[in-house]
Coordinates of C-alpha atoms in Angstrom, one line a residue:
Chain A
M180 CA 38.7 30.3 -15.1
T181 CA 40.4 32.7 -12.6
C182 CA 41.6 30.4 -9.9
N183 CA 42.2 32.1 -6.7
V184 CA 44.7 30.5 -4.2
V185 CA 45.0 32.2 -1.1
V186 CA 48.1 30.7 1.5
L187 CA 47.9 30.6 5.1
A188 CA 50.1 31.1 6.9
M189 CA 52.5 32.4 10.0
G190 CA 55.5 31.5 9.9
I191 CA 57.8 29.8 13.6
A192 CA 60.7 30.7 15.4
D193 CA 64.2 29.7 13.9
P194 CA 64.4 25.8 15.3
K195 CA 68.8 27.0 14.6
W196 CA 68.5 29.9 17.6
P197 CA 67.6 28.7 21.1
L198 CA 64.7 29.4 22.9
P199 CA 64.5 32.8 24.8
S200 CA 62.1 32.3 27.4
L201 CA 59.0 32.7 27.2
E202 CA 56.8 34.9 29.4
I203 CA 52.3 35.0 29.1
G204 CA 50.6 38.3 28.3
A205 CA 48.7 40.2 31.4
E206 CA 45.6 38.7 30.1
G207 CA 46.9 34.4 29.7
T208 CA 46.6 34.0 26.1
A209 CA 49.4 35.3 24.0
L210 CA 53.4 34.0 24.6
R211 CA 56.4 36.4 24.2
G212 CA 59.1 35.8 23.9
A213 CA 59.8 33.7 20.7
P214 CA 58.5 35.7 17.6
P215 CA 57.9 33.7 14.6
T216 CA 60.8 34.4 11.4
M217 CA 61.2 32.1 8.5
L218 CA 58.3 30.1 7.3
G219 CA 58.0 26.4 8.7
T220 CA 58.9 23.5 6.5
F221 CA 55.1 22.7 6.5
D222 CA 54.3 26.9 4.9
E223 CA 57.1 26.3 2.4
A224 CA 54.6 23.1 1.5
A225 CA 51.8 24.6 1.1
L226 CA 53.5 28.2 -0.8
E227 CA 55.2 25.2 -3.4
V228 CA 52.1 23.4 -4.8
A229 CA 50.5 27.2 -5.0
L230 CA 52.7 27.8 -7.4
K231 CA 53.0 25.2 -9.1
V232 CA 48.3 25.8 -10.0
R233 CA 49.9 28.9 -10.9
D234 CA 53.0 27.1 -12.6
S235 CA 50.5 25.4 -15.1
H236 CA 47.4 27.8 -14.3
E237 CA 48.7 30.7 -15.9
S238 CA 44.5 32.5 -14.8
T239 CA 45.8 31.6 -11.4
H240 CA 45.6 34.2 -8.5
L241 CA 47.9 34.1 -5.6
T242 CA 47.0 35.9 -2.5
F243 CA 49.6 34.9 0.7
V244 CA 47.4 36.0 4.1
L245 CA 50.9 36.3 6.7
I246 CA 49.9 36.2 9.6
D247 CA 52.7 37.2 11.5
G248 CA 52.3 38.5 15.3
S249 CA 55.2 41.4 15.6
G250 CA 56.0 41.8 12.3
S251 CA 58.9 40.8 11.2
E252 CA 59.8 42.4 8.4
A253 CA 61.8 39.6 6.6
L254 CA 59.4 37.4 6.1
A255 CA 57.7 39.5 4.4
R256 CA 60.0 40.5 2.2
T257 CA 60.9 36.1 1.5
V258 CA 57.4 35.5 1.1
G259 CA 57.4 38.2 -1.3
G260 CA 60.0 36.0 -3.8
Y261 CA 57.8 34.6 -4.7
R262 CA 55.4 37.4 -6.6
P263 CA 52.0 36.0 -4.7
D264 CA 49.6 38.6 -6.9
A265 CA 48.6 39.7 -2.6
L266 CA 50.8 40.3 0.5
V267 CA 48.7 41.0 2.8
R268 CA 50.4 40.8 6.6
L269 CA 47.7 40.5 9.9
D270 CA 49.3 42.3 13.1
A271 CA 47.3 40.1 15.2
S272 CA 49.3 39.7 18.3
A273 CA 46.4 39.6 20.4
L274 CA 45.0 36.3 19.1
P275 CA 44.8 33.5 21.4
A276 CA 47.1 31.3 19.8
C277 CA 47.2 28.3 21.7
D278 CA 43.8 28.1 21.3
A279 CA 43.2 26.8 18.0
A280 CA 39.9 26.9 17.8
A281 CA 39.5 31.1 18.5
M282 CA 42.6 31.0 16.1
A283 CA 40.4 29.1 13.3
T284 CA 37.8 31.5 14.2
F285 CA 40.1 35.2 13.8
M286 CA 41.1 33.0 10.0
A287 CA 37.3 32.0 8.9
D288 CA 36.3 35.8 9.2
V289 CA 39.4 35.9 7.0
V290 CA 39.0 33.8 4.5
R291 CA 35.5 35.5 3.6
T292 CA 37.4 38.9 3.3
L293 CA 39.3 37.8 0.2
P294 CA 37.5 38.0 -3.5
A295 CA 36.0 34.1 -3.7
P296 CA 38.9 32.6 -2.8
Q297 CA 38.6 28.4 -4.3
L298 CA 41.6 26.9 -2.9
V299 CA 43.1 27.6 0.6
L300 CA 46.3 26.1 1.2
I301 CA 47.2 26.0 4.9
G302 CA 50.8 23.8 6.4
R303 CA 48.9 21.2 9.0
E304 CA 50.8 22.2 11.6
F305 CA 50.1 26.3 11.7
G306 CA 53.0 28.3 14.0
D307 CA 55.1 27.2 16.9
L308 CA 52.2 27.3 19.0
D309 CA 50.2 24.2 17.0
D310 CA 49.9 20.9 16.7
G311 CA 47.4 20.6 13.7
A312 CA 44.3 21.1 14.6
V313 CA 44.2 24.7 13.4
A314 CA 43.5 24.0 9.8
P315 CA 39.9 21.4 11.0
C316 CA 39.0 23.8 13.4
L317 CA 39.7 25.5 10.4
V318 CA 36.7 23.9 7.5
E319 CA 34.5 23.6 10.2
H320 CA 34.2 27.6 10.3
L321 CA 34.8 27.1 6.5
G322 CA 32.0 24.7 6.1
W323 CA 33.6 22.5 3.0
P324 CA 34.8 20.2 1.4
F325 CA 38.8 19.1 3.1
A326 CA 41.9 17.5 2.4
A327 CA 44.4 16.9 5.3
L328 CA 48.1 16.0 4.6
V329 CA 47.6 17.3 1.3
Q330 CA 51.0 16.6 -0.8
E331 CA 50.3 17.4 -4.3
V332 CA 47.3 19.7 -6.3
A333 CA 46.1 19.4 -10.0
F334 CA 43.8 22.0 -11.3
D335 CA 42.1 21.4 -14.2
G336 CA 40.4 23.9 -14.3
Q337 CA 37.2 23.5 -13.1
R338 CA 38.1 20.8 -10.1
F339 CA 41.2 20.2 -7.6
E340 CA 43.0 16.9 -7.6
L341 CA 45.0 16.7 -4.2
M342 CA 47.3 13.8 -3.5
R343 CA 47.7 12.4 -0.6
E344 CA 49.9 9.5 1.0
R345 CA 48.2 7.2 3.9
G346 CA 50.8 4.5 4.8
T347 CA 50.9 2.1 1.4
V348 CA 48.3 3.7 -0.1
R349 CA 49.2 7.2 -2.7
E350 CA 45.0 8.4 -2.5
W351 CA 43.6 10.8 -5.0
S352 CA 40.3 13.5 -3.8
E353 CA 38.8 14.8 -7.3
L354 CA 37.1 18.2 -4.8
A355 CA 35.1 21.0 -7.1
P356 CA 35.9 24.9 -5.5
P357 CA 36.4 26.2 -3.2
V358 CA 38.4 23.5 -1.6
L359 CA 40.5 24.1 1.7
A360 CA 43.0 21.8 1.9
S361 CA 46.3 21.8 4.6
V362 CA 49.5 20.3 2.8
T363 CA 52.8 18.3 4.7
N364 CA 55.8 18.6 3.4
D365 CA 56.5 15.5 1.2
R366 CA 59.8 16.0 -2.3
R367 CA 57.0 17.0 -4.4
N368 CA 56.7 20.6 -2.6
R369 CA 60.0 21.4 -1.8
L370 CA 60.4 24.5 -2.0
R371 CA 61.7 26.4 -5.1
H372 CA 64.5 29.2 -5.1
P373 CA 63.4 32.7 -5.8
L374 CA 64.9 34.3 -8.4
L375 CA 66.6 36.7 -7.6
K376 CA 65.0 40.2 -9.3
N377 CA 62.1 38.9 -7.0
V378 CA 64.3 39.1 -4.3
M379 CA 65.7 41.9 -5.1
A380 CA 62.2 43.7 -6.4
A381 CA 61.1 42.8 -2.4
K382 CA 64.1 43.6 -0.7
R383 CA 62.5 47.5 -2.1
A384 CA 59.2 46.4 -1.3
V385 CA 57.4 47.6 1.2
Y386 CA 54.5 45.4 2.8
P387 CA 52.4 47.6 5.5
V388 CA 50.8 46.0 8.3
T389 CA 47.1 45.5 9.2
R390 CA 46.1 45.7 12.2
I391 CA 42.9 43.8 13.3
E392 CA 41.3 45.7 16.0
G393 CA 38.4 44.2 18.1
I394 CA 39.9 40.6 18.8
R395 CA 38.7 39.3 20.9
A396 CA 40.4 36.4 23.8
S397 CA 38.3 33.4 24.1
P398 CA 38.2 32.9 28.4
A399 CA 37.8 28.9 27.8
L400 CA 41.6 28.3 26.8
T401 CA 44.3 29.7 28.6
L402 CA 47.5 30.1 29.4
A403 CA 49.0 28.6 32.5
A404 CA 53.0 28.4 31.8
A405 CA 55.1 28.0 30.0
G406 CA 59.0 26.4 29.4
R407 CA 61.8 24.8 28.2
A408 CA 60.7 21.4 27.8
P409 CA 62.8 18.6 30.4
A410 CA 65.7 16.8 28.5
P411 CA 65.1 13.6 28.0
A412 CA 65.9 11.5 31.2
R413 CA 67.3 8.3 29.4
T414 CA 70.9 6.0 30.2
P415 CA 74.3 7.6 29.8
C416 CA 75.9 6.5 26.4
R417 CA 77.8 3.9 26.0
L418 CA 80.3 5.0 22.7
V419 CA 81.8 2.6 21.4
E420 CA 85.9 3.7 20.9
G421 CA 88.3 2.4 18.5
P422 CA 89.5 1.5 15.0
L423 CA 85.8 0.4 12.4
D424 CA 85.4 -3.1 12.7
V425 CA 85.5 -2.9 16.5
Q426 CA 82.6 -0.4 15.8
V427 CA 81.2 -2.5 13.2
A428 CA 82.0 -5.5 15.6
A429 CA 80.3 -3.7 18.8
L430 CA 77.4 -2.6 16.9
A431 CA 76.3 -5.5 14.6
T432 CA 77.1 -7.7 17.8
Y433 CA 73.9 -5.6 19.7
L434 CA 71.4 -5.3 16.5
L435 CA 71.8 -9.2 16.5
E436 CA 70.2 -9.3 19.4
A437 CA 68.2 -7.2 19.7
R438 CA 67.2 -9.2 16.6
A439 CA 66.8 -12.6 18.0
A440 CA 65.0 -10.7 21.4
P441 CA 61.9 -12.8 21.6
Chain B
M112 CA 43.8 18.3 41.7
S113 CA 40.3 19.2 43.2
D114 CA 38.7 15.6 43.4
R115 CA 34.8 17.0 43.1
A116 CA 36.3 19.4 40.1
M117 CA 37.2 16.2 38.1
Q118 CA 33.9 13.5 40.0
S119 CA 31.1 16.4 38.4
S120 CA 33.2 16.1 35.5
R121 CA 32.4 13.3 33.0
L122 CA 35.1 11.7 31.7
M123 CA 35.1 10.0 28.1
V124 CA 37.3 8.3 25.4
L125 CA 36.1 8.0 22.1
L126 CA 37.4 5.2 20.1
P127 CA 36.3 6.0 16.1
Q128 CA 36.6 3.1 13.6
P129 CA 40.5 3.1 12.8
D130 CA 41.2 5.0 9.0
G131 CA 45.0 4.5 7.8
D132 CA 46.8 6.5 10.9
A133 CA 44.5 5.7 13.6
G134 CA 47.2 6.1 16.4
S135 CA 47.0 3.5 19.4
S136 CA 43.7 3.2 20.8
Q137 CA 45.6 2.1 24.5
A138 CA 46.9 6.4 25.0
P139 CA 44.1 7.6 25.4
V140 CA 42.3 5.0 26.8
A141 CA 45.5 4.9 30.3
M142 CA 44.6 8.7 30.3
A143 CA 41.2 8.2 31.2
D144 CA 42.1 5.2 33.4
L145 CA 45.0 7.5 35.3
L146 CA 42.5 9.5 35.6
A147 CA 39.7 8.4 36.7
A148 CA 41.5 6.4 39.8
E149 CA 43.5 9.9 40.7
A150 CA 39.3 10.7 41.3
Q151 CA 37.9 7.1 42.3
T152 CA 35.8 7.6 39.3
Q153 CA 35.3 5.9 36.5
F154 CA 34.7 6.4 32.8
E155 CA 33.2 5.7 29.8
V156 CA 34.4 4.6 26.4
V157 CA 33.1 4.9 23.0
F158 CA 32.6 3.1 20.3
V159 CA 32.0 4.7 16.7
G160 CA 31.8 2.7 13.9
G161 CA 30.0 1.7 10.5
T162 CA 29.3 -2.3 11.7
D163 CA 28.7 -5.0 14.1
E164 CA 32.3 -4.5 15.8
V165 CA 33.3 -1.5 16.2
E166 CA 34.7 -2.2 19.5
Q167 CA 37.7 -4.7 17.5
G168 CA 41.1 -4.0 18.7
A169 CA 40.5 -2.2 21.6
D170 CA 41.4 -3.5 24.7
L171 CA 39.6 -2.6 28.2
S172 CA 40.5 -4.6 30.2
N173 CA 41.0 -3.9 33.9
R174 CA 40.2 -0.6 32.7
R175 CA 37.9 1.4 35.1
V176 CA 34.8 1.6 32.9
A177 CA 31.5 1.8 34.0
T178 CA 30.5 2.4 30.1
V179 CA 30.4 0.5 26.9
W180 CA 28.4 2.8 24.4
S181 CA 29.7 1.1 20.9
A182 CA 27.4 3.0 18.3
R183 CA 27.7 2.1 14.2
H184 CA 26.4 4.2 11.8
S185 CA 24.5 1.8 9.2
D186 CA 25.2 4.2 6.1
L187 CA 29.4 4.8 7.8
G188 CA 29.9 1.6 6.6
P189 CA 33.7 -0.7 6.7
A190 CA 36.3 1.9 6.0
A191 CA 35.2 6.3 6.0
R192 CA 36.3 9.4 5.4
S193 CA 37.4 11.8 8.5
D194 CA 34.4 14.5 7.0
R195 CA 31.7 11.3 7.2
L196 CA 33.2 9.9 10.2
V197 CA 33.4 13.1 12.2
H198 CA 28.9 13.5 11.4
A199 CA 29.1 10.9 13.2
C200 CA 31.1 11.4 15.9
E201 CA 29.2 13.9 16.1
R202 CA 25.7 12.3 16.6
A203 CA 27.3 9.9 18.6
L204 CA 28.0 12.3 21.0
Q205 CA 25.0 13.7 21.6
A206 CA 22.7 11.1 22.2
V207 CA 24.5 9.3 25.2
G208 CA 23.9 13.4 26.2
V209 CA 27.2 15.5 25.3
E210 CA 26.0 18.7 24.5
R211 CA 27.0 23.3 24.1
G212 CA 28.2 24.2 27.5
A213 CA 28.5 19.7 28.7
D214 CA 31.1 19.8 31.0
V215 CA 32.5 16.7 29.4
L216 CA 36.7 15.3 28.7
V217 CA 37.1 13.3 25.2
L218 CA 39.8 12.8 24.5
L219 CA 41.1 10.6 21.2
P220 CA 43.9 8.6 20.2
A221 CA 46.5 11.6 18.8
G222 CA 47.3 10.4 15.3
E223 CA 46.0 12.3 11.4
Q224 CA 42.6 11.0 12.2
G225 CA 42.2 11.3 16.4
D226 CA 44.0 14.4 15.6
E227 CA 41.5 16.0 13.3
L228 CA 38.4 14.4 14.6
A229 CA 38.5 15.4 17.8
A230 CA 39.5 19.2 17.0
R231 CA 36.4 18.9 14.4
L232 CA 33.9 17.8 17.5
A233 CA 35.2 20.9 19.6
V234 CA 34.0 23.4 16.7
R235 CA 31.2 21.5 16.5
F236 CA 29.4 21.2 20.2
D237 CA 31.5 25.0 20.7
G238 CA 34.6 23.6 22.7
V239 CA 37.7 23.0 23.9
A240 CA 40.1 21.9 21.7
L241 CA 43.0 21.3 23.1
G242 CA 45.3 19.2 21.2
R243 CA 47.3 16.8 21.6
C244 CA 48.2 16.7 25.6
I245 CA 50.7 15.2 26.8
D246 CA 49.7 15.4 30.1
I247 CA 46.0 16.4 32.2
A248 CA 45.6 17.3 35.4
W249 CA 43.1 18.8 37.5
T250 CA 44.0 21.6 39.8
D251 CA 41.8 24.3 41.6
D252 CA 38.4 23.2 39.5
V253 CA 39.9 23.9 36.3
L254 CA 41.9 21.8 33.6
H255 CA 45.5 22.0 32.5
V256 CA 46.4 20.3 29.3
R257 CA 50.5 20.8 29.3
R258 CA 51.7 20.3 25.7
A259 CA 54.6 20.8 23.2
A260 CA 55.0 24.1 21.7
Y261 CA 58.2 24.6 18.9
G262 CA 59.0 22.1 17.7
A263 CA 58.7 20.7 20.9
R264 CA 61.0 22.5 22.1
A265 CA 58.7 23.8 24.4
H266 CA 55.9 23.3 26.9
L267 CA 52.6 25.3 27.5
T268 CA 50.0 24.1 30.2
V269 CA 47.0 25.9 29.3
K270 CA 43.9 25.2 31.4
A271 CA 40.4 25.3 29.8
S272 CA 38.0 26.4 31.8
R273 CA 34.5 25.3 30.3
G274 CA 34.0 23.3 28.1
P275 CA 33.0 20.0 26.4
R276 CA 37.0 19.1 26.0
F277 CA 38.4 17.6 23.1
G278 CA 42.4 16.9 22.8
T279 CA 44.0 13.6 22.0
V280 CA 46.3 11.4 23.5
R281 CA 49.7 10.3 22.3
R282 CA 51.2 8.5 25.7
V283 CA 50.8 8.2 29.1
E284 CA 53.9 9.4 31.1
R285 CA 52.8 8.8 34.8
K286 CA 50.8 5.7 36.9
A287 CA 48.3 5.7 38.7
D288 CA 48.9 5.0 42.3
A289 CA 46.1 2.7 42.8
T290 CA 46.6 0.2 40.7
L291 CA 43.9 -2.0 40.0
E292 CA 43.2 -5.9 40.1
R293 CA 40.0 -6.6 38.6
A294 CA 38.1 -4.4 37.4
P295 CA 33.9 -5.2 37.3
A296 CA 32.3 -5.9 33.8
P297 CA 31.6 -2.4 32.4
R298 CA 28.1 -1.3 31.7
V299 CA 27.5 -2.3 27.1
V300 CA 25.0 -0.6 25.7
R301 CA 24.5 -0.6 22.0
V302 CA 23.7 2.6 20.5
E303 CA 22.0 3.0 17.4
V304 CA 23.2 6.7 14.7
S305 CA 21.2 8.2 12.3
G306 CA 20.7 11.2 9.8
P307 CA 22.6 11.8 6.8
L308 CA 26.2 12.4 6.2
P309 CA 27.9 14.0 3.0
A310 CA 28.4 12.1 0.3
E311 CA 31.5 10.2 -0.8
H312 CA 33.4 12.7 -3.5
A313 CA 35.3 10.5 -6.7
T314 CA 38.6 9.0 -4.7
R315 CA 41.0 6.9 -7.2
T316 CA 43.9 4.9 -4.8
A317 CA 47.5 3.4 -6.3
P318 CA 49.4 0.7 -4.3
T319 CA 53.0 3.1 -3.0
E320 CA 56.3 1.0 -4.6
E321 CA 57.5 0.6 -0.8
Q322 CA 56.6 -2.8 0.5
M323 CA 58.0 -2.5 3.8
L324 CA 57.6 -3.1 7.1
P325 CA 55.0 -0.7 8.8
L326 CA 56.5 1.6 12.4
Q327 CA 53.9 1.1 14.6
G328 CA 54.8 -1.5 16.2
A329 CA 57.6 -2.4 14.8
R330 CA 60.3 -4.2 17.3
L331 CA 63.1 -2.7 15.6
V332 CA 63.6 0.8 13.7
I333 CA 66.3 1.5 11.4
A334 CA 66.2 5.8 11.0
G335 CA 68.4 8.4 8.9
G336 CA 68.5 11.5 8.4
R337 CA 70.3 14.1 7.6
G338 CA 73.4 12.7 7.9
M339 CA 72.3 9.8 5.3
Q340 CA 73.4 12.9 2.7
S341 CA 71.9 11.7 -0.1
E342 CA 69.2 8.6 -2.0
A343 CA 71.5 6.1 -1.6
G344 CA 72.5 6.5 1.1
F345 CA 69.1 5.4 2.2
A346 CA 69.2 2.4 0.9
L347 CA 72.1 1.2 2.3
L348 CA 69.5 1.2 4.9
H349 CA 66.7 -0.4 3.4
E350 CA 68.9 -3.2 3.3
L351 CA 69.7 -2.4 7.0
A352 CA 66.3 -4.1 8.0
D353 CA 66.1 -6.6 5.5
A354 CA 68.0 -8.3 7.3
L355 CA 67.2 -7.2 10.9
H356 CA 63.3 -7.2 10.2
A357 CA 63.5 -3.3 11.0
A358 CA 61.4 -0.6 10.1
V359 CA 62.3 2.1 8.1
G360 CA 61.3 5.6 9.7
G361 CA 63.3 9.3 8.7
S362 CA 63.4 12.6 10.2
L363 CA 61.7 15.7 8.5
P364 CA 65.2 16.8 6.7
A365 CA 65.3 13.9 5.7
V366 CA 61.3 13.4 4.7
D367 CA 62.0 17.0 2.5
A368 CA 64.9 15.4 1.1
G369 CA 62.5 12.8 -0.3
W370 CA 64.2 10.1 0.4
V371 CA 62.7 8.6 2.9
S372 CA 58.5 9.1 2.1
V373 CA 55.8 11.0 4.6
S374 CA 54.1 9.1 7.0
R375 CA 57.3 7.2 7.3
Q376 CA 58.1 10.4 9.2
V377 CA 58.9 10.1 13.0
G378 CA 58.6 13.6 15.2
Q379 CA 56.9 15.8 16.7
S380 CA 55.3 16.0 13.5
G381 CA 55.3 13.0 12.0
K382 CA 54.4 9.8 14.1
Y383 CA 55.3 8.3 17.2
V384 CA 56.5 5.2 17.6
S385 CA 57.8 3.2 20.9
P386 CA 60.2 0.1 19.6
R387 CA 62.3 -1.4 21.6
V388 CA 65.8 -0.7 19.5
Y389 CA 65.7 2.6 17.5
V390 CA 68.9 3.5 15.3
A391 CA 68.9 6.7 14.6
V392 CA 71.1 7.6 11.6
G393 CA 72.9 10.2 10.6
I394 CA 69.9 12.4 13.0
S395 CA 71.5 15.1 15.3
G396 CA 68.7 14.6 18.1
T397 CA 66.2 18.4 17.9
P398 CA 63.6 18.3 20.1
Q399 CA 61.3 17.2 16.8
H400 CA 62.6 14.3 16.3
L401 CA 62.8 12.2 20.1
A402 CA 59.6 13.4 20.7
G403 CA 57.9 10.7 18.7
I404 CA 60.6 8.4 19.9
G405 CA 58.3 5.8 22.9
P406 CA 61.1 6.6 26.5
H407 CA 61.9 3.5 26.8
T408 CA 63.4 2.4 22.9
R409 CA 66.6 2.2 23.4
I410 CA 68.2 4.0 21.2
V411 CA 71.3 3.3 18.8
A412 CA 72.8 6.1 17.5
I413 CA 75.3 6.2 14.8
N414 CA 76.9 10.7 13.5
S415 CA 80.3 11.6 12.1
D416 CA 79.8 14.7 15.3
P417 CA 80.6 13.6 18.1
R418 CA 78.2 16.5 20.1
A419 CA 75.5 16.1 18.2
D420 CA 72.6 15.2 20.9
I421 CA 71.5 12.2 19.5
F422 CA 74.4 10.8 21.9
G423 CA 72.8 12.4 24.8
V424 CA 69.8 9.9 24.6
A425 CA 71.1 7.3 23.3
E426 CA 72.3 4.2 24.6
L427 CA 75.6 3.3 22.5
G428 CA 77.0 5.3 20.0
V429 CA 79.2 5.2 16.8
V430 CA 81.3 8.5 16.2
A431 CA 81.6 7.8 12.3
D432 CA 80.7 8.0 9.3
C433 CA 77.5 6.1 8.2
Q434 CA 78.8 6.5 4.5
V435 CA 82.0 4.3 5.5
L436 CA 80.3 2.4 8.2
L437 CA 77.1 1.2 7.4
P438 CA 78.3 -1.4 4.2
A439 CA 81.0 -2.7 6.4
L440 CA 77.8 -3.4 9.4
L441 CA 75.3 -4.9 6.6
A442 CA 78.0 -7.1 5.7
R443 CA 79.0 -8.1 9.8
V444 CA 74.7 -7.5 10.1
R445 CA 74.7 -10.4 7.2
A446 CA 76.5 -12.5 8.4
G447 CA 74.9 -12.3 11.7
V448 CA 71.6 -13.4 10.4
A449 CA 73.1 -17.0 7.6
A450 CA 75.3 -17.9 11.1
A451 CA 71.9 -17.8 12.4
D452 CA 70.2 -19.3 10.7
A453 CA 72.2 -22.0 10.1
A454 CA 72.6 -23.0 13.7
A455 CA 69.1 -23.3 14.3
P456 CA 67.0 -26.3 14.6
Q457 CA 65.4 -27.1 11.3
L458 CA 62.0 -26.8 11.1
P459 CA 59.8 -29.6 8.8
G460 CA 59.7 -29.1 5.6
G461 CA 63.5 -27.0 6.3
T462 CA 62.7 -24.3 7.3
S463 CA 64.6 -22.6 9.6
A464 CA 63.0 -21.8 13.1
A465 CA 65.4 -19.2 13.7

């Protein structure tokens, strides 16, 4: 049985670089200034989970859907280095990225156009503007079984077993396809390094972008302001100078007082 | 802010029965109380659960609560997965008069459970998913919500022009100008909710290996980051936490490296903690990480890089290689704890009062 696995990702702006100034588009939905240039931690985790399913089930067909707004060629080539069976690039720059419900409506339409997906994986946060709402909104549109914050997925040819940890409990859920799972970061799903020959092939490949026409921005949620977050207000730091034993003594005193405080 | 708009809109806090990391119920209650105070109105609280004790654990004293709806779905049971709980919450909100197009703001606790439920309910009621709200205000008759983006490096203000609106709250940064001396007791209404729930699917569980103090509610948190360099380095943090009765946390890179469980990740994408003291070891202090630490928490920073951003927010800092410093600190702390225990008066039975 072929296992059709789909990964949905948007990428994030590289956190190592300062944020450029952010501008809101005239229609109040698009945010310009910091295009996605790399896969986020959760995108990478979703991709690694998909690759592990492909490793264990050789008739897996892996489709990577990259919603990359302004069009990051480097992002597509990064994904291409993992040899997905299909890489779909969508220019959805008109999408209201701040509106998780509208984003999910669009993505549900995309998923429905793919041939019989059985497992759709999405990072627990989607892009730079999401804080975890896109995946739960998406499952409401798809009406599928949903597992949130998954760390590991196994497929026995019939059913998926999805593992996640919650506090001191590890939980495995057995679900029949089609299944939507949001994936969180974990040591089990750190993205592997791609093979060099695949990286070189991806550099030569052409990944055409499909422009999605007719996206209607939701009038329900629009951007009013965007800017850098204010620095947290704290008291000035007292640096403990001197040799190691002086530093250790100061720290130990501080921590023991904190331990003893009522 | 427009009092008129706020007063004509219903304001609710939805508190589902906790499941795993449910987040603190106090944050959405405090935010609703603040909004109610600003508009000189009151709000409603909707408890949803599967038992008769659905209101357990929520403190509503001296809050501007008009009505407490205590909704019980007998098929839900004491613990329910989110796909069943979202059905029960939908039915409960319908039972208290929330419908598609309703001018209502519904707030839930931020956390795995609340974030998921708020988003799913927004779609079910054809409403607006506000996400995790840092601040909420009515301006020119429109609800404005401030929230984080770009790993907490940026703040966005979004306008939600229609309801129903669903959002989650982690903490409240502002205080109401008008404090409440003594609130009248709210009206309490029991609601029996019915209707089929999705079937339970096959699930098995096993305890994880960790036996440490939970992050939530810890007075002292010892957290490590990329600077710990290895799992062995993290083991020292565990020992230090043991000696200090502290909980262990980690930054996103430490979780990625597999040195600490994802359930102990602190930050915008992880847990929100507000201990008295937070010891950040080998943590650079990105906005992503700092977004998970309460504003009143005193931060102690240990980092080999004197330019690390963490020193900009720490109360006490030490520039040192944590691989060298931690063993010495652990020995000193253990000696201090032993001395304190020895000096403490002995209770009957031989236990120490320290």
